[in-house]
Amino acid sequence: MCGLRIIGGALCAFAPPALAQQALPQDASAAQGPATQGNTLVFAPGFFASARPDSAYEMIQRLPGFTLDLGDSATRGLSGSSGNVLIDGARPSSKSDNLFEILKRIAAKSVARIELIRGGAPGIDMQGQTIVANVVLRPSATTEIALATETYLYDDGYVGPALRLQYSRREGDKQTELAAYATTDRSGGTAWGDRTRRDASGALVQSADLALWDRYRNASLRGVVQRSAGGGKLRVNGLIETTQLRTRQDIAILSGAGLDAHSEDDDRYLNGELGLNWTRALGPRTSLEITALQRAYRERYDSLSSESDGFVSTFTGRSTAGESIARAVVKFRPNDRWAFESGGEGVYNFRDSHTAYAEEAMAVALPNDSVRVDELRGEVFGQATWRPDVRLTLEGTLRVEVSRIGQSGDTDQSKSFVYPKPRFQLTWAPARGHQFRLRFEKTVGQLDFSDFIASTEINLGTVEGGNADLVPERTTIFEAAYEHRFWGKGVFQLTASHSAIADVIDLIPLAGGFDAVGNIGNGRLEKLETRLTLPFDRIGLKNAILSGRATFRRSRVTDPLTGEKRRLSAEQPFSCSVSFDQDLKGGRFSWGAQHSCRTKYTSYRVREVRTIDNDPSLSIYGQWKPRKDLTIRVDLGNVTDYGALNLRNVYTGPRNAAALLYRERRALTHSRYLFLQVRKAL
């Protein structure tokens, strides 16, 4: 790909037409809409001019019909972990350095165009996504140094400052980036409210005041260097980051039996990463990409709970973890209709954890409280993309995953898994502005190493044992989507999917009276989602856009205790969001609002049923850019001061056979806040 600039013009023949460095059609530079090239929409810088963006992140935020997926750094391996944005046609070579940080470091003046690839295109690795954005950078030299100060101001007087400094230098294949960030703030856990408990008849048995407090501290240093090497392009990235999260909870009994209680947690993390990515053309239509990545992680967790009668319980956890990845991919594009990709990935992961729980300084034995988990994972894959004409694209992928997970410590055992993961996708565009997508895919979830190890929610008085007998969830997905684009920036999308899930992971009872994560059988999930991006230019409200999303979900699984059908735990039946944005005076001023609908879902434990029920939330913002090098933004968050309900039905034993002990209702209010950001390009 010329966009990749791996070895000058040699790869121009290999690149799909949508990504070749060619003269754009006239309408690609027009602000009213993108140019269309097959399944790819090309957005030139002129499309974003009304917003006067500072970075590639702000440009991505304004792509009609696109929602940024940052990826999941917790996913072991690189497959499926890197989100839905490519840079010059390539995935980021880092996992800890997420897309938010990467896109923030790319100055808007460095972006030649953004390509929105819907349903796949020859030569593009879609990363299991149906829509991917590709940020194509200019070959010309650009340098930017930016300093940003951010401050959260809360209505109780607390101030949470943050400082961000970044440097970037780009000149063709030569790139150098450096970013430093530090903050101390809340993480959303500070709240005030009350707690009531009622018996099975509804009579009040206890009332109490609640006060929750939290502090979040983070500091990170990130760097990237890219140079020509070995006839190709070598990219080296590094990161070191430290995080601390402290929380407290105080319960003051107002009426009924019970004791005042206090609990506090202190969670500290230290992690680092070093990544290498090397790409090279092997011929006019063939390229090679090799990635190596090493991550290291350490956690220290301390928790204490006490009651007014002097009873004290403690829980401690110490963990070290690491991940080593090697990946190689070969891409071959014989002509404009066909593209092939093949490769493999090897991953080694480990986590060594030790936990201890004590009551009144007396140790309480927990299942699997000292465990080392090792995983050796391998994956080979092949992909073919065929585009018989500009209206039709077919993509087929087969991945075969082989893994071995071993445990030592309290439990000594190992398990091996082999899973084929096919994927087929058909994209059909019968007319301009209309596109249909059909997808069939089999996916395999990853076991969370923390589920093998004992853990606690000491502020709620619950302790979970570790479970060595886990197998991954496997999901078969059928999905159909329709997309209609209109009025330049307007988009209507409708997606329906059915997922059949084997070996659903939830909570099960263990011997000794503990809960643990385990497999509970097969389940299913149906989802219907609609999205609308509506520009208001045609009614006289220039550069104003209303965006909305509504998602309906229906699921079924057999409860392991009652034997009855119910929803999947923590699965939200309905969710929605609405946002409005308008750019004024050529981007000098911007304002908007975001609204999230009510959040309600239920989780099932052995002795409890928990429900989260949060009111709708609203935030508004205003932004002023008095000069090209200066941006001032103000956000007013949680305008409605929404209420959050945590409901618990607690039983005397397993809920299928034991009596209800009490119904608990926690009503909490979180603080409003004012966010102030000043960004200056130096």
XYZ file of C-alpha atoms in Angstrom:
682
model
C 0.000 0.000 0.000
C 1.262 3.442 -0.838
C -0.455 4.660 2.308
C 1.796 2.339 4.259
C 4.862 3.722 2.447
C 6.689 0.484 3.206
C 9.127 0.780 0.347
C 8.192 3.753 -1.716
C 6.248 3.204 -4.922
C 6.775 -0.561 -5.050
C 3.654 -1.272 -3.049
C 1.362 0.976 -5.087
C 0.552 -2.006 -7.253
C -0.226 -4.091 -4.189
C -2.590 -1.545 -2.601
C -6.335 -1.717 -3.215
C -7.684 1.221 -5.188
C -9.331 2.678 -2.074
C -5.947 3.036 -0.393
C -3.645 3.955 -3.258
C -1.987 7.379 -3.147
C -3.840 8.733 -6.139
C -5.584 11.954 -7.053
C -8.909 12.057 -5.259
C -12.160 12.695 -7.097
C -13.375 16.249 -6.920
C -16.108 15.469 -4.399
C -13.568 13.998 -1.935
C -12.446 17.458 -0.924
C -15.931 18.890 -0.651
C -17.209 19.483 2.830
C -20.694 18.231 2.007
C -19.823 14.552 1.690
C -17.206 11.851 1.007
C -16.107 10.254 -2.243
C -17.162 6.651 -2.831
C -14.697 3.984 -3.966
C -16.312 0.542 -3.776
C -16.936 -0.274 -0.102
C -14.740 2.648 0.938
C -15.807 6.212 1.682
C -12.975 8.748 1.401
C -13.111 11.761 3.735
C -10.630 14.500 2.798
C -9.547 17.183 5.287
C -12.107 19.574 3.800
C -14.896 17.426 5.200
C -13.732 18.252 8.741
C -12.898 21.923 8.132
C -16.052 23.196 9.855
C -14.804 21.678 13.137
C -11.188 22.884 12.857
C -9.923 19.635 14.522
C -6.663 19.558 16.484
C -5.997 15.835 16.133
C -6.924 12.691 14.241
C -9.034 11.718 17.254
C -11.338 14.710 16.722
C -11.617 13.820 13.030
C -12.533 10.218 13.847
C -15.201 11.478 16.269
C -16.886 13.280 13.360
C -17.026 10.362 10.924
C -20.745 9.826 10.140
C -21.963 6.360 11.058
C -18.740 5.340 12.818
C -18.273 4.538 16.502
C -14.715 4.290 17.785
C -13.789 0.941 19.339
C -10.599 1.314 21.376
C -9.982 -2.428 21.480
C -9.306 -4.505 24.568
C -5.790 -4.643 25.966
C -6.922 -7.396 28.347
C -7.375 -9.753 25.383
C -4.395 -12.079 25.262
C -2.609 -11.992 21.932
C -3.005 -9.414 19.167
C -5.933 -10.924 17.265
C -9.063 -8.930 17.985
C -7.420 -6.627 20.549
C -6.620 -3.533 18.505
C -9.981 -1.854 17.888
C -11.376 -0.556 14.599
C -8.873 2.072 13.408
C -5.840 1.522 11.186
C -2.953 3.938 10.686
C -1.711 3.905 7.083
C -3.449 0.570 6.624
C -1.717 -1.120 9.573
C -2.832 -1.993 13.063
C -1.029 -0.365 16.018
C 1.929 -2.414 17.240
C 1.023 -1.692 20.866
C -1.698 -3.018 23.174
C -1.332 -0.829 26.252
C -1.035 2.347 24.154
C -4.681 2.447 23.089
C -6.204 4.122 20.048
C -7.343 7.145 22.065
C -3.744 8.028 22.937
C -2.409 7.154 19.478
C -4.976 9.279 17.630
C -4.525 12.176 20.080
C -0.823 12.297 19.138
C -1.534 12.611 15.417
C -2.006 16.278 14.518
C -4.898 16.975 12.146
C -2.486 18.679 9.731
C -0.666 15.328 9.371
C -3.792 13.557 8.031
C -4.131 13.306 4.257
C -7.555 11.645 4.457
C -9.588 9.101 6.399
C -11.037 6.063 4.638
C -14.138 4.395 6.052
C -14.114 0.744 4.943
C -17.496 -0.937 5.320
C -17.779 -4.698 4.991
C -14.206 -5.293 3.872
C -11.903 -4.466 0.975
C -9.135 -6.464 -0.731
C -5.851 -6.086 1.124
C -7.404 -4.803 4.351
C -7.290 -6.714 7.642
C -10.708 -5.926 9.146
C -9.707 -7.291 12.584
C -13.052 -9.069 12.873
C -14.851 -5.728 12.502
C -17.530 -4.900 9.949
C -16.512 -1.216 9.712
C -12.929 0.069 9.969
C -11.483 3.588 9.649
C -8.061 3.981 8.039
C -6.131 7.172 8.832
C -3.797 7.950 5.908
C -0.937 10.287 6.826
C 0.756 12.914 4.676
C 4.316 12.139 3.515
C 5.361 15.756 4.075
C 7.207 16.734 7.243
C 5.128 17.951 10.203
C 6.121 18.698 13.787
C 3.869 19.441 16.752
C 4.456 20.032 20.440
C 1.303 20.397 22.526
C 0.617 21.001 26.194
C -2.829 20.358 27.658
C -4.051 21.036 31.174
C -7.282 19.442 32.322
C -9.193 20.002 35.538
C -12.319 18.396 36.987
C -14.189 20.643 39.439
C -16.835 18.925 41.578
C -19.738 20.573 43.391
C -18.387 19.458 46.772
C -15.206 21.472 46.156
C -12.851 18.650 45.089
C -10.458 19.473 42.230
C -8.953 16.784 39.981
C -6.106 18.113 37.797
C -4.357 16.456 34.866
C -1.383 17.402 32.690
C -0.601 16.086 29.207
C 2.528 16.845 27.147
C 3.079 15.404 23.689
C 5.605 15.707 20.889
C 5.348 14.297 17.375
C 7.553 14.561 14.313
C 6.566 12.928 11.012
C 8.459 12.923 7.740
C 7.455 10.111 5.416
C 8.395 6.821 7.072
C 10.341 8.613 9.808
C 8.241 9.182 12.922
C 9.040 10.099 16.502
C 6.402 10.453 19.205
C 6.593 11.086 22.932
C 3.748 11.633 25.389
C 3.644 12.102 29.165
C 0.484 12.170 31.260
C -0.285 12.533 34.963
C -3.526 12.959 36.900
C -5.168 12.624 40.291
C -8.936 12.468 40.218
C -12.044 10.493 41.073
C -12.950 7.390 39.125
C -16.724 7.670 39.569
C -16.935 5.859 42.894
C -17.569 8.900 45.098
C -21.258 9.127 46.055
C -23.673 9.752 48.920
C -26.946 8.074 49.731
C -28.791 5.635 51.942
C -29.310 1.928 52.383
C -32.486 0.195 53.492
C -33.170 -3.459 54.180
C -36.605 -5.067 54.295
C -37.669 -8.597 55.151
C -39.694 -10.928 52.936
C -42.960 -9.277 54.018
C -41.699 -5.804 53.098
C -41.247 -4.555 56.666
C -38.293 -2.221 57.238
C -35.632 -3.940 59.324
C -32.737 -1.509 58.898
C -31.866 1.899 57.478
C -28.429 3.464 57.135
C -26.530 6.373 55.601
C -23.872 5.640 52.976
C -20.765 7.619 52.089
C -18.474 6.396 49.285
C -15.102 7.945 48.485
C -12.467 7.187 45.863
C -9.226 8.593 44.456
C -7.521 7.656 41.204
C -3.882 8.444 40.409
C -2.145 7.677 37.144
C 1.131 8.580 35.464
C 2.418 7.288 32.137
C 5.215 7.807 29.648
C 4.795 6.604 26.048
C 7.177 6.734 23.109
C 7.290 5.637 19.460
C 10.189 5.648 16.979
C 9.790 4.569 13.350
C 12.614 4.352 10.811
C 13.597 2.547 7.621
C 15.416 -0.706 8.402
C 16.329 -3.899 6.568
C 14.670 -2.804 3.356
C 11.415 -2.105 5.144
C 9.972 -0.068 7.984
C 10.667 -0.685 11.684
C 8.445 0.736 14.419
C 9.421 0.539 18.102
C 7.016 1.549 20.861
C 7.397 1.578 24.628
C 5.247 2.405 27.629
C 5.548 2.515 31.399
C 2.553 3.302 33.584
C 1.636 3.347 37.253
C -1.894 3.510 38.674
C -3.401 3.618 42.138
C -7.094 3.370 43.011
C -8.190 3.900 46.611
C -11.803 3.546 47.772
C -13.637 3.845 51.082
C -17.159 3.119 52.241
C -18.793 4.158 55.506
C -22.143 2.838 56.709
C -23.892 4.575 59.626
C -26.901 2.673 61.007
C -29.912 4.930 61.586
C -32.501 2.349 62.682
C -32.844 -1.380 63.212
C -30.320 -3.992 64.203
C -26.836 -3.768 62.816
C -23.444 -2.189 63.291
C -21.732 0.782 61.739
C -19.175 -0.411 59.211
C -16.122 0.897 57.444
C -14.240 -0.626 54.488
C -11.334 0.529 52.376
C -9.454 -0.795 49.360
C -6.045 0.108 47.970
C -5.224 -1.223 44.494
C -1.843 -0.440 42.891
C -0.678 -1.373 39.389
C 2.611 -1.080 37.553
C 2.863 -2.161 33.947
C 5.261 -1.768 31.044
C 5.381 -2.697 27.377
C 7.912 -2.906 24.558
C 6.772 -3.606 21.000
C 8.470 -4.042 17.605
C 6.771 -4.013 14.214
C 8.627 -4.554 10.929
C 7.032 -4.444 7.481
C 8.641 -5.040 4.114
C 7.615 -5.556 0.510
C 8.567 -9.014 -0.801
C 7.528 -8.112 -4.324
C 5.258 -5.748 -6.216
C 2.145 -7.494 -4.852
C 3.382 -9.185 -1.676
C 4.294 -7.842 1.753
C 5.476 -9.239 5.082
C 4.678 -7.925 8.550
C 6.359 -9.177 11.744
C 5.349 -8.054 15.238
C 6.946 -8.850 18.593
C 5.575 -7.615 21.890
C 6.513 -7.991 25.546
C 4.314 -6.843 28.442
C 4.863 -7.018 32.205
C 2.409 -6.275 35.002
C 2.380 -6.166 38.786
C -0.559 -5.604 41.160
C -0.796 -5.129 44.907
C -4.262 -5.161 46.474
C -5.157 -4.582 50.135
C -8.668 -4.493 51.562
C -9.950 -4.010 55.096
C -13.427 -4.089 56.607
C -14.349 -3.266 60.204
C -17.502 -2.949 62.305
C -18.256 -0.817 65.346
C -18.051 -3.835 67.681
C -14.395 -4.278 66.752
C -14.740 -7.095 64.209
C -12.117 -6.782 61.464
C -11.584 -8.767 58.258
C -8.816 -8.326 55.725
C -8.058 -9.497 52.213
C -4.725 -9.150 50.419
C -3.652 -10.028 46.906
C -0.285 -9.990 45.148
C 0.024 -10.691 41.425
C 2.671 -10.581 38.732
C 1.884 -11.264 35.099
C 3.521 -11.174 31.713
C 2.762 -11.641 28.029
C 5.104 -12.460 25.121
C 3.784 -12.288 21.537
C 5.285 -13.095 18.143
C 3.199 -12.652 14.995
C 3.919 -12.856 11.264
C 1.567 -12.061 8.361
C 2.073 -12.352 4.596
C -0.271 -10.461 2.251
C -0.642 -11.166 -1.462
C -2.804 -9.255 -3.950
C -2.628 -10.831 -7.427
C -5.107 -8.373 -8.988
C -7.794 -5.836 -8.177
C -10.404 -8.521 -7.440
C -8.521 -10.899 -5.170
C -6.462 -10.528 -2.000
C -4.997 -13.201 0.256
C -3.531 -13.070 3.733
C -1.964 -15.795 5.842
C 0.028 -15.960 9.032
C 0.405 -17.149 12.558
C 0.745 -15.947 16.108
C 2.360 -17.439 19.181
C 1.623 -16.147 22.691
C 2.879 -17.033 26.153
C 1.041 -15.627 29.195
C 1.410 -16.177 32.909
C -0.090 -14.856 36.115
C 1.288 -15.698 39.548
C -1.151 -14.743 42.327
C -1.296 -15.144 46.082
C -4.309 -14.117 48.167
C -5.120 -14.286 51.852
C -8.337 -13.708 53.790
C -8.540 -13.324 57.566
C -11.223 -12.636 60.173
C -10.104 -11.323 63.550
C -6.515 -12.014 62.439
C -7.402 -15.696 61.959
C -6.698 -16.995 58.456
C -9.672 -18.399 56.539
C -8.824 -20.946 53.861
C -10.064 -20.097 50.361
C -10.243 -22.393 47.333
C -7.255 -21.699 45.084
C -5.837 -18.799 47.086
C -2.317 -19.334 45.698
C -2.135 -20.153 42.002
C 0.164 -19.724 39.038
C -1.535 -19.896 35.654
C 0.475 -20.359 32.444
C -0.921 -20.320 28.937
C 0.763 -21.203 25.672
C -1.432 -20.118 22.780
C -0.965 -20.476 19.038
C -3.094 -19.448 16.087
C -2.749 -19.927 12.338
C -5.049 -18.206 9.892
C -5.812 -17.641 6.246
C -8.054 -15.070 4.617
C -9.315 -14.513 1.081
C -11.216 -11.487 -0.204
C -12.954 -11.531 -3.575
C -14.617 -8.549 -5.203
C -16.216 -9.719 -8.484
C -17.507 -6.187 -9.120
C -17.745 -2.872 -7.300
C -21.103 -3.809 -5.770
C -20.186 -7.164 -4.245
C -17.430 -8.276 -1.853
C -16.986 -11.709 -0.260
C -14.552 -12.382 2.544
C -13.679 -15.744 4.042
C -11.376 -16.371 6.999
C -10.371 -19.505 8.876
C -8.459 -19.291 12.137
C -7.453 -22.309 14.182
C -6.577 -21.673 17.809
C -4.585 -24.125 19.915
C -3.943 -23.403 23.583
C -2.732 -25.090 26.734
C -3.506 -23.633 30.171
C -1.623 -25.032 33.151
C -2.126 -24.335 36.859
C 0.158 -24.933 39.762
C -0.065 -24.128 43.449
C -3.223 -25.153 45.293
C -4.355 -26.928 42.116
C -2.004 -28.735 39.727
C -3.564 -29.499 36.386
C -3.506 -28.489 32.737
C -6.017 -28.346 29.906
C -5.589 -28.192 26.151
C -8.045 -26.693 23.663
C -8.304 -26.701 19.865
C -10.919 -24.454 18.275
C -11.510 -23.639 14.582
C -12.898 -20.118 14.087
C -14.383 -19.593 10.609
C -15.760 -16.255 9.421
C -17.680 -15.421 6.246
C -18.950 -12.004 5.234
C -20.846 -10.813 2.177
C -21.207 -7.119 1.345
C -23.623 -5.972 -1.361
C -24.245 -2.403 -2.507
C -27.187 -2.559 -4.944
C -27.346 1.228 -5.395
C -25.450 4.338 -4.396
C -25.941 5.031 -0.677
C -27.321 1.546 0.103
C -25.352 -1.382 1.496
C -26.275 -4.799 2.932
C -23.888 -6.934 5.010
C -24.278 -10.580 6.052
C -21.866 -12.209 8.499
C -21.369 -15.701 9.929
C -18.643 -16.199 12.505
C -17.547 -18.527 15.272
C -15.658 -16.905 18.140
C -13.970 -18.280 21.240
C -13.780 -16.291 24.463
C -10.717 -16.176 26.657
C -10.632 -17.413 30.222
C -9.883 -14.661 32.705
C -6.884 -15.737 34.762
C -8.364 -13.957 37.804
C -11.279 -16.445 37.759
C -8.857 -19.221 38.709
C -7.915 -17.320 41.876
C -9.834 -16.374 45.034
C -11.161 -12.782 45.193
C -13.396 -10.609 47.352
C -15.938 -7.802 47.471
C -15.201 -7.064 51.066
C -17.410 -3.934 51.171
C -20.399 -6.187 50.389
C -19.237 -9.042 52.567
C -18.751 -11.535 49.729
C -15.757 -13.737 48.966
C -15.279 -15.810 45.816
C -13.162 -18.902 45.557
C -11.071 -19.706 42.503
C -12.271 -22.366 40.079
C -9.817 -24.537 38.182
C -12.497 -26.286 36.077
C -13.265 -23.655 33.436
C -13.597 -23.866 29.663
C -13.966 -20.897 27.285
C -17.308 -19.685 25.971
C -17.840 -20.377 22.257
C -20.239 -18.275 20.241
C -21.763 -18.797 16.792
C -22.944 -15.481 15.336
C -25.362 -14.763 12.487
C -25.630 -11.066 11.652
C -27.401 -8.978 9.021
C -26.970 -5.220 8.580
C -28.400 -2.528 6.323
C -26.854 0.905 5.875
C -28.236 3.918 4.027
C -26.256 7.144 3.547
C -27.971 10.375 2.574
C -27.522 14.176 2.528
C -23.730 13.919 2.591
C -23.449 13.350 6.349
C -26.631 11.392 7.072
C -26.530 7.694 7.957
C -29.189 5.145 8.924
C -28.008 1.732 10.124
C -29.992 -1.317 11.207
C -28.256 -4.458 12.529
C -29.827 -7.716 13.707
C -27.871 -10.647 15.125
C -28.400 -14.039 16.733
C -25.689 -15.605 18.916
C -25.680 -19.199 20.138
C -23.367 -19.469 23.155
C -21.851 -22.734 24.366
C -20.633 -23.088 27.979
C -21.857 -19.731 29.249
C -19.653 -18.356 32.042
C -21.463 -17.206 35.207
C -21.334 -17.904 38.960
C -21.713 -21.389 40.441
C -21.552 -22.798 44.006
C -18.361 -24.419 45.312
C -17.870 -26.751 48.209
C -17.315 -24.821 51.420
C -20.084 -22.326 50.737
C -18.204 -20.075 48.302
C -19.276 -18.681 44.950
C -16.978 -19.093 41.947
C -16.962 -18.332 38.264
C -17.953 -21.414 36.265
C -19.700 -22.752 33.155
C -23.499 -23.085 33.393
C -24.501 -24.558 30.016
C -25.661 -23.170 26.703
C -27.478 -19.912 26.031
C -28.473 -17.494 23.309
C -28.558 -13.775 22.660
C -30.526 -11.814 20.059
C -29.753 -8.169 19.386
C -31.418 -5.483 17.280
C -29.653 -2.140 16.977
C -30.528 0.979 15.047
C -28.348 4.075 14.603
C -29.155 7.401 12.999
C -26.909 10.336 12.109
C -29.072 13.262 10.987
C -27.544 16.485 9.615
C -29.606 19.669 9.952
C -28.010 21.680 7.117
C -31.082 21.297 4.911
C -33.306 22.994 7.449
C -30.940 25.922 7.901
C -28.995 24.763 10.971
C -25.511 24.603 9.501
C -22.921 22.071 10.688
C -25.345 20.613 13.231
C -25.732 16.849 13.631
C -28.037 14.728 15.783
C -26.857 11.166 16.458
C -28.869 8.455 18.167
C -28.591 4.772 19.011
C -31.112 2.281 20.373
C -30.238 -1.348 21.160
C -32.659 -4.128 22.122
C -31.357 -7.409 23.543
C -33.073 -10.689 24.397
C -31.239 -13.615 25.940
C -31.902 -16.983 27.534
C -29.890 -19.379 29.674
C -30.816 -22.044 32.227
C -30.155 -20.959 35.806
C -27.776 -23.513 37.404
C -29.639 -23.388 40.745
C -33.343 -23.085 39.896
C -33.317 -24.839 36.526
C -35.494 -22.050 35.143
C -34.877 -19.939 32.051
C -33.590 -16.389 32.627
C -31.549 -13.649 30.983
C -27.778 -13.738 30.875
C -26.218 -12.056 33.892
C -25.494 -8.331 33.459
C -27.169 -8.285 30.040
C -29.047 -5.028 29.505
C -32.402 -5.515 27.703
C -32.450 -1.970 26.305
C -29.905 0.810 25.979
C -29.805 4.044 24.048
C -27.962 7.321 23.661
C -28.507 10.644 21.877
C -26.013 13.399 21.090
C -26.155 16.778 19.385
C -23.122 18.676 18.033
C -22.764 21.941 16.151
C -19.706 23.767 14.829
C -19.933 27.553 14.402
C -17.781 30.276 12.851
C -15.660 27.853 10.851
C -14.876 25.724 13.899
C -13.954 28.566 16.230
C -16.920 27.641 18.412
C -18.504 24.236 19.016
C -21.155 23.086 21.423
C -23.213 19.999 22.071
C -24.868 17.625 24.505
C -24.871 13.890 25.216
C -27.712 11.947 26.792
C -27.588 8.324 27.945
C -30.781 6.449 28.658
C -31.638 4.523 31.793
C -29.314 1.641 32.611
C -30.868 -1.466 34.144
C -29.612 -5.048 34.321
C -29.555 -8.015 36.717
C -26.783 -10.378 37.821
C -27.281 -13.742 39.510
C -25.138 -15.137 42.298
C -25.558 -18.256 44.408
C -27.032 -16.449 47.433
C -27.980 -13.161 45.828
C -29.741 -11.515 42.919
C -28.360 -8.050 42.135
C -29.914 -5.329 39.979
C -28.315 -2.082 38.819
C -30.846 0.645 37.953
C -29.367 4.043 37.026
C -31.316 7.114 35.922
C -30.649 8.761 32.532
C -27.670 11.110 32.436
C -26.958 14.348 30.565
C -23.806 16.338 29.879
C -23.193 19.472 27.790
C -20.039 21.067 26.419
C -18.745 24.188 24.754
C -15.460 24.682 22.904
C -13.636 27.808 21.767
C -10.632 27.995 19.451
C -9.519 31.637 19.429
C -6.394 30.672 17.470
C -5.247 27.664 15.504
C -2.819 26.746 18.280
C -5.185 27.229 21.242
C -8.285 25.250 22.282
C -10.406 25.855 25.371
C -13.148 23.381 26.258
C -15.667 23.314 29.102
C -17.916 20.330 29.953
C -20.714 20.251 32.494
C -21.170 16.624 33.465
C -24.019 14.848 35.227
C -26.270 17.880 34.737
C -29.340 16.030 36.022
C -27.504 14.696 39.102
C -28.814 11.248 38.262
C -29.655 8.665 40.876
C -28.130 5.196 40.983
C -29.912 2.242 42.575
C -28.156 -0.965 43.641
C -30.694 -3.627 44.595
C -29.868 -6.943 46.275
C -32.055 -9.888 47.250
C -29.965 -11.776 49.800
C -30.830 -15.349 50.850
C -29.835 -17.385 53.882
C -28.310 -20.008 51.585
C -28.479 -21.049 47.932
C -31.410 -19.068 46.515
C -33.121 -22.103 44.998
C -33.741 -23.659 48.430
C -33.125 -21.049 51.156
C -35.411 -18.360 52.534
C -35.041 -14.692 51.660
C -33.006 -12.952 54.357
C -33.597 -9.354 53.236
C -34.058 -7.039 50.288
C -31.459 -4.292 50.177
C -31.810 -0.984 48.364
C -28.846 1.358 47.967
C -29.766 4.776 46.550
C -26.726 6.854 45.604
C -26.175 10.287 44.090
C -22.985 11.156 42.251
C -21.581 14.652 42.094
C -21.992 17.059 39.212
C -18.712 18.219 37.750
C -17.179 20.897 35.547
C -14.386 19.865 33.196
C -11.991 22.545 31.933
C -9.360 21.801 29.278
C -6.814 24.175 27.788
C -4.661 22.843 24.923
C -1.801 24.875 23.473
C 0.332 23.867 20.520
C 3.842 25.123 21.232
